[in-house]
XYZ file of C-alpha atoms in Angstrom:
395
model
C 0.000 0.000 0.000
C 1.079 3.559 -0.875
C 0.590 6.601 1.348
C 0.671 10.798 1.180
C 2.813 12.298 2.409
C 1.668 16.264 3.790
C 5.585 18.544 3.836
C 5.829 22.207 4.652
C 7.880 24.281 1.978
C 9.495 27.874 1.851
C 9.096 29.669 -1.588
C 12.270 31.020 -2.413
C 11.125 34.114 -3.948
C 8.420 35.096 -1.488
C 9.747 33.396 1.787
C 5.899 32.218 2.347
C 5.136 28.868 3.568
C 3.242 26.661 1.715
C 2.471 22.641 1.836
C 3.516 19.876 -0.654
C 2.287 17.020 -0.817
C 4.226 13.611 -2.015
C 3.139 9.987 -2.505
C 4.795 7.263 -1.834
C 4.082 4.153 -3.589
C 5.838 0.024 -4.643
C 7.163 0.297 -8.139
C 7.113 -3.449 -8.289
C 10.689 -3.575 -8.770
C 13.405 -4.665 -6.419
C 17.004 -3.957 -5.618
C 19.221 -5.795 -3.770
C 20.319 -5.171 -0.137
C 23.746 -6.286 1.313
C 22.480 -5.022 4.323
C 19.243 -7.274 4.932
C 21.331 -9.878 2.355
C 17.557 -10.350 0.430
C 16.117 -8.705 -2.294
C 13.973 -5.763 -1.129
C 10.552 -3.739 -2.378
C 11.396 -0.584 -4.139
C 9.457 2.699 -3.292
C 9.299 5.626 -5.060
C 8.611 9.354 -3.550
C 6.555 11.465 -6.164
C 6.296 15.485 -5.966
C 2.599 16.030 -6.407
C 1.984 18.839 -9.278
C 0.791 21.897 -8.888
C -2.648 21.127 -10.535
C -3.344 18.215 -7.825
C -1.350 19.321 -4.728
C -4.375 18.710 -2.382
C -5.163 15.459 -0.029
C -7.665 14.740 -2.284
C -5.636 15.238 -5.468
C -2.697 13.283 -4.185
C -5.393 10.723 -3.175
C -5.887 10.622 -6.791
C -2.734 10.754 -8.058
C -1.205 7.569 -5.715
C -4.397 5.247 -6.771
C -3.678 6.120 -10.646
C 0.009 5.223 -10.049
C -0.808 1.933 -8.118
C -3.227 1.088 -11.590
C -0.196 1.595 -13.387
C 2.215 -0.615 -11.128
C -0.317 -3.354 -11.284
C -1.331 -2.968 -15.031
C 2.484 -2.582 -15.925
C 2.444 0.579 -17.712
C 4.393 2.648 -14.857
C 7.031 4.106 -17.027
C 8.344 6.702 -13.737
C 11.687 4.588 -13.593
C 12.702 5.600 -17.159
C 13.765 9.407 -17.050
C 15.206 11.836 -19.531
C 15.411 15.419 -20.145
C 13.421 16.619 -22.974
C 16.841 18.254 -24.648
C 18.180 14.655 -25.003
C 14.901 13.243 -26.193
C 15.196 15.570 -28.919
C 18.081 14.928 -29.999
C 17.204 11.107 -29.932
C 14.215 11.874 -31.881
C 16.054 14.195 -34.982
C 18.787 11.633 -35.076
C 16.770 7.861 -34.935
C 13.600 8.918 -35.978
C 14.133 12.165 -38.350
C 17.119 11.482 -39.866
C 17.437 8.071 -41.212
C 14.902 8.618 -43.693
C 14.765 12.955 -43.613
C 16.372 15.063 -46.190
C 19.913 17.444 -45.445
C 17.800 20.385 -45.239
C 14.721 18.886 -43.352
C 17.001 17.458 -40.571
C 18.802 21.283 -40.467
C 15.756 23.311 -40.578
C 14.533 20.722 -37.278
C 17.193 21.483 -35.830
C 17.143 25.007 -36.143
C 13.918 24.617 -34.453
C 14.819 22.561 -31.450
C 17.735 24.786 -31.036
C 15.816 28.030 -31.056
C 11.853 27.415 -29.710
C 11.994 23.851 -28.128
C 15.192 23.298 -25.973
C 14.890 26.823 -24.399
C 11.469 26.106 -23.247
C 11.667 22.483 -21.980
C 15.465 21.423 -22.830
C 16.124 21.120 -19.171
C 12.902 19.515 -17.963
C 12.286 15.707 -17.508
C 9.871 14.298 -20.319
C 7.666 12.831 -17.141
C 6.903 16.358 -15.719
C 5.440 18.379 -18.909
C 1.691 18.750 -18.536
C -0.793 20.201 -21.239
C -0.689 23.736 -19.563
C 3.215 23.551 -19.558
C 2.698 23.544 -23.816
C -0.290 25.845 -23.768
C 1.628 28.730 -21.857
C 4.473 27.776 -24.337
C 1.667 28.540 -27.241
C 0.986 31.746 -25.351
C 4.525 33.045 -24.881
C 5.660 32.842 -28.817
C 1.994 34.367 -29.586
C 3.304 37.197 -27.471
C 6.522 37.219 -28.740
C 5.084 38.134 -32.234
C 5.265 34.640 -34.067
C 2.578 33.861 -36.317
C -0.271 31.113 -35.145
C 0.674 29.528 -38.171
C 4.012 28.792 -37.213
C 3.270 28.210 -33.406
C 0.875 25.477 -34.531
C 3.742 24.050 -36.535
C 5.982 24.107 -33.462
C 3.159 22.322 -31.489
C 3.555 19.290 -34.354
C 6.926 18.850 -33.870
C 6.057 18.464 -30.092
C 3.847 16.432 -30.453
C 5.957 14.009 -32.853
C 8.885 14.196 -30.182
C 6.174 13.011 -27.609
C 4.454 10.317 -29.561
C 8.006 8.638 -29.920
C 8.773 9.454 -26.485
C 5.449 6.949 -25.500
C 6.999 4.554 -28.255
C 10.416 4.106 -26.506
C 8.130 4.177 -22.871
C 8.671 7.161 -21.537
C 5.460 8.326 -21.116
C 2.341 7.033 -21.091
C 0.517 10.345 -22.791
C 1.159 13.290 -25.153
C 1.183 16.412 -23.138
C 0.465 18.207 -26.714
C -2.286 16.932 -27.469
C -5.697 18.944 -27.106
C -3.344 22.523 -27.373
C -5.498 25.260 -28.430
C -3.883 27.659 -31.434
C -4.800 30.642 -31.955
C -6.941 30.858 -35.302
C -4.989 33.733 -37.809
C -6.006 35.244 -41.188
C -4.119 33.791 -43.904
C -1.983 37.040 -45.691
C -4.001 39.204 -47.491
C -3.273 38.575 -51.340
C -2.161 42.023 -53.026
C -1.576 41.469 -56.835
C -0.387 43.960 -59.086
C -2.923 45.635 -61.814
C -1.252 45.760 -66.070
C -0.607 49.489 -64.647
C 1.297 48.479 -61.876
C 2.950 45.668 -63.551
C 4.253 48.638 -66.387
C 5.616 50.846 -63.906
C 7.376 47.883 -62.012
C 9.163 46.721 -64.869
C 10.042 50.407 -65.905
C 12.273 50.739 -62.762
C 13.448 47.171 -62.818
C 17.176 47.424 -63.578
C 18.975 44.750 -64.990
C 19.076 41.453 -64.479
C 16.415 42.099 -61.959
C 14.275 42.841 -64.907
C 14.016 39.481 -65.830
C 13.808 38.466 -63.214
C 10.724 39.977 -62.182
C 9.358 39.277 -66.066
C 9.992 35.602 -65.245
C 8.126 35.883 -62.129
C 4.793 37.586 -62.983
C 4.611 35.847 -66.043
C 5.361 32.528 -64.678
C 3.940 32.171 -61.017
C 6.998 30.729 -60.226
C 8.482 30.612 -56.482
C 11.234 32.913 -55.023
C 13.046 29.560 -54.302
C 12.236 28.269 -58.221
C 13.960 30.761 -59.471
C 16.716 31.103 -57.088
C 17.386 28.078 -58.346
C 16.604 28.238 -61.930
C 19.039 26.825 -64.384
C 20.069 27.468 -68.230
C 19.897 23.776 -68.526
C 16.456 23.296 -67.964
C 15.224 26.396 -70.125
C 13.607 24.451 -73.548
C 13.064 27.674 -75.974
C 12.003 25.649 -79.103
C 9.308 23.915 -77.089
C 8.801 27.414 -75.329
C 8.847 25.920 -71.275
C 11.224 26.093 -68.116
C 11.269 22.664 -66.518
C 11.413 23.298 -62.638
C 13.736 20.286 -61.302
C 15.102 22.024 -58.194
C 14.166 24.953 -55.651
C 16.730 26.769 -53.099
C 15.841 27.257 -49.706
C 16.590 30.100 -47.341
C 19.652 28.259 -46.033
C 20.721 28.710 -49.813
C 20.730 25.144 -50.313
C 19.325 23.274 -53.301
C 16.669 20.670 -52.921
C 14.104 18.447 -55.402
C 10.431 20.101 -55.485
C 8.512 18.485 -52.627
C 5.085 17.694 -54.390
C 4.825 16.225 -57.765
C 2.971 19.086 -59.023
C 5.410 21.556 -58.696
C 7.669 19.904 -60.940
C 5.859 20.464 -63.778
C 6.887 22.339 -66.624
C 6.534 25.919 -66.820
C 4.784 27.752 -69.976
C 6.677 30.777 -71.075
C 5.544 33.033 -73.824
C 7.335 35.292 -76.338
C 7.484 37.860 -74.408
C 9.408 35.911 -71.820
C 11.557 34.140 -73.828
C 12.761 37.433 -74.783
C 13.339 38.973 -72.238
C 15.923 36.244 -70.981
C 17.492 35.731 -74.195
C 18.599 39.442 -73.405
C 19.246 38.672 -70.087
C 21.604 35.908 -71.165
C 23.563 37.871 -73.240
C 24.200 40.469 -71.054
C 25.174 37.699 -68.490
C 27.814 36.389 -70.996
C 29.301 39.424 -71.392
C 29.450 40.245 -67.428
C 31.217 36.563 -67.278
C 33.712 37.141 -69.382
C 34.285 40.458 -67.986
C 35.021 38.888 -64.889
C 36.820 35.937 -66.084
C 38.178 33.246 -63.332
C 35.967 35.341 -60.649
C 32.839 34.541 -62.246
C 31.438 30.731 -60.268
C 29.938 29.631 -62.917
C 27.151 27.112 -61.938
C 25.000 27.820 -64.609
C 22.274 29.544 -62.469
C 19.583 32.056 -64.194
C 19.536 34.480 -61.553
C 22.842 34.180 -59.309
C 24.288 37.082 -57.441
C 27.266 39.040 -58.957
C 29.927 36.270 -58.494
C 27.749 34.012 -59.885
C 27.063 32.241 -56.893
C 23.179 31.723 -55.405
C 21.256 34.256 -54.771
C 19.872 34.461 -50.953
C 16.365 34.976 -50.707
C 16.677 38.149 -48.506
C 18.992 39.852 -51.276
C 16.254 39.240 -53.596
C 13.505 40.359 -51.144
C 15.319 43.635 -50.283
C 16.153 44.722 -54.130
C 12.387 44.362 -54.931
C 11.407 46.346 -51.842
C 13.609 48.999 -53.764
C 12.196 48.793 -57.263
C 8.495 48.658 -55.263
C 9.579 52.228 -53.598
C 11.532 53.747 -56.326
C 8.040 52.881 -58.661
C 5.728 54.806 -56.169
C 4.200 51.197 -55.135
C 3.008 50.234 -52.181
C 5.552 47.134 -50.374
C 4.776 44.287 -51.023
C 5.813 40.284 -50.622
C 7.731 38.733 -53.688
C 5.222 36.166 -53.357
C 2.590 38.256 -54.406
C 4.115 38.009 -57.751
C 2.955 34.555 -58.091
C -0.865 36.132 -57.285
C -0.544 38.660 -59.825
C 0.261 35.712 -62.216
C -2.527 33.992 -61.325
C -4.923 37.032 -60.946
C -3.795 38.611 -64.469
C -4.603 35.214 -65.979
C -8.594 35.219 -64.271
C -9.226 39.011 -65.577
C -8.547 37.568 -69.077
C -10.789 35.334 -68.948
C -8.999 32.127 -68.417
C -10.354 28.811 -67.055
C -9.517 27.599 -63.497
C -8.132 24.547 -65.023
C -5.097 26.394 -67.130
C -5.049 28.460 -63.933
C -4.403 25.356 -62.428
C -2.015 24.390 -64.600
C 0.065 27.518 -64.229
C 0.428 27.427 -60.912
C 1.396 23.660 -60.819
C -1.417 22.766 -57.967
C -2.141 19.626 -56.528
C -5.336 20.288 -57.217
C -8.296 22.805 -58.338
C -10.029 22.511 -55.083
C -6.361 24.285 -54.217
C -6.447 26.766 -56.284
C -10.442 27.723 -55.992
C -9.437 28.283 -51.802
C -7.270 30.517 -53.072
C -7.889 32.428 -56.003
C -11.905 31.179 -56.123
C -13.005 35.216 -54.561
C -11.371 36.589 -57.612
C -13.609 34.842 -59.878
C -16.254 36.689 -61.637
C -19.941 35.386 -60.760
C -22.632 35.791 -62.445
C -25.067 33.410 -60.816
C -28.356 35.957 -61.678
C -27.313 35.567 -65.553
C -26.642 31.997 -64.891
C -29.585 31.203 -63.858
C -31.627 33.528 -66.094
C -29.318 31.409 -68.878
C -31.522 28.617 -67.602
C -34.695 29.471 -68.900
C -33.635 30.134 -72.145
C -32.070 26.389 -72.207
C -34.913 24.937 -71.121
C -38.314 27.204 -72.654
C -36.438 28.008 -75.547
C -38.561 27.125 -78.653
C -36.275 24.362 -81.327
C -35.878 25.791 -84.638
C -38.565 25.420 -86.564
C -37.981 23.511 -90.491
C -39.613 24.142 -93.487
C -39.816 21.669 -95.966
C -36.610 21.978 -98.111
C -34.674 23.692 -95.711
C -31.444 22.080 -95.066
């Protein structure tokens, strides 16, 4: 049988008394004793949690141990910090099968949210409130819900393989509440717009943003964009890699994206003069020129980082009297430019290399012109329409 303990306590920071209770409670496993020379009943003393540090609540809490003892799904001998379950996790259960950049960006992560928060607490001890104040903090600290929620996932993957290896019996991030955000507001550019843009769009960022609006294509695309996969005679860019912010190169994620890119006349153009100017800037700089056969690489011909990229548009956005705006938002206009001229969702589709049109209708589907009144109007013509009438001879 098990018992409560009742303690007195000193907080440190206040000096007040308080009282803390503990448990006490068989394990079911033994150790051996030189003293008694027999093998001898383990006990373990348990710090009741804040949430249940009552009589009653440490009642509780000893009678849903002693289940577990009996039922054999006690786990309280098995301890380890959350920092080094982490780093169990990214290296047996992330990184066999994981790509370079997928195990780095994780990493990133643990190193910057996770480990600060709960690095040097035991796995046991985190309760759902412990991750929903978590939530709270990085809402106040300006991250996006978006994000937090991702955060949350990767929690909650570190805890369901921390009940795998028997650890812990529950996920303490399950049931977390995130707080609902607005998806970005979509700003594309009007033909104006788009005019003025390219008017103070110096080179090569000129084809750049040509490329861009005309395309849909990603920032990371076209980081990543390459000569070799440019087919002029059959008028398409074949997208077969995309860079990511670390400014490494990586294989599209989704099937979709890697199809191939229309480009019209206009485009093909405007890089043909692109790569001639390129040329001649290569072999102005001879051996200091890294030639790696990128599109759109910085000066030394290296990769472009997406934050040069980002900042140089913010300039051509101010020095054109426009509003700021995300490079993204290039990809809208693309897709928006395309609905005002009256084409189908499916080539929109198409364009934009979606999974699906359900994808594209969630996100393009309010810029859509309706006409349900004319539709339906359209019906009664269909149906009380009088056939054609023929006369004999008539063909």
């Amino acid at each position: 049988m098990g018992s409560v303990v009742k303690r007195k306590g000193k907080d440190r920071k206040t000096g007040k008394e308080f009282t803390q209770y503990h448990i006490v409670f068989y394990t079911g496993d033994k150790r051996w004793s030189d003293k008694k020379n027999a093998w001898v009943a383990q006990q373990k003393w348990e710090k009741v949690p804040p949430e249940l540090n009552t009589k009653r609540g440490a009642r509780r809490l000893l009678a849903q141990r002693e289940t577990e003892v009996q039922q054999g799904t006690y786990l309280g001998h098995r301890k380890i910090l959350f920092a080094d379950l982490a780093d169990d996790w990214l290296e047996k259960e992330v990184g066999p099968t994981a790509k370079e950049q997928t195990v780095m960006l994780y990493r990133s992560i643990l190193e910057c949210h996770l480990k600060p928060a709960f690095g040097s607490s035991f796995v046991d001890s985190l309760r759902n409130q412990d991750i929903q104040a978590f939530v709270a903090q990085k809402i106040e600290e300006g991250l996006s819900g978006n994000y937090v929620g991702q955060l949350v996932v990767y929690l909650r993957s570190i805890f369901r393989t921390a009940i795998h290896w028997e650890y812990l019996v529950r996920n303490p991030a399950e049931r977390i509440k995130i707080p609902t955000q607005q998806s970005p507001e979509i700003l594309p550019l009007d033909p104006s717009q788009v005019r003025r843009l390219l008017e103070h769009a110096p080179s090569p960022y000129y084809a750049l943003l040509v490329t861009a609006i005309w395309t849909g294509m990603r920032l990371g695309e076209l980081m990543a964009a390459r000569w070799a996969n440019l087919d002029e005679e059959g008028k398409r860019y074949f997208v077969r890699e995309n860079m990511t912010k670390a400014q490494t190169f990586s294989a599209p994620k989704l099937p979709a994206s890697r199809k191939p890119v229309p480009l019209s006349p206009f485009v093909l153009k405007a890089l043909q003069q692109h790569r001639k100017e390129q040329t001649e800037y290569r072999l102005q700089l001879g051996d200091r020129y890294q030639d790696q056969d990128l599109i759109f690489p910085n000066s030394r011909g290296n990769p472009r980082s997406h934050n040069e990229a980002y900042r140089k548009y913010q300039t051509i956005l101010k020095d054109a009297s426009l509003p700021p705006a995300r490079f993204h938002d290039l990809r809208h206009t693309c897709a928006s430019l395309m609905i005002k001229n009256g084409e189908s969702p499916k080539t929109i589709q198409l364009q934009m290399r979606h999974t699906s049109i359900k994808m594209t209708f969630d996100i393009y589907g309010h810029l859509f012109p309706e006409d349900k009144d004319d539709a339906v109007a359209r019906l009664d013509d269909l149906i009380w329409k009088k056939p054609r009438q023929h006369t004999r001879g008539s063909v």
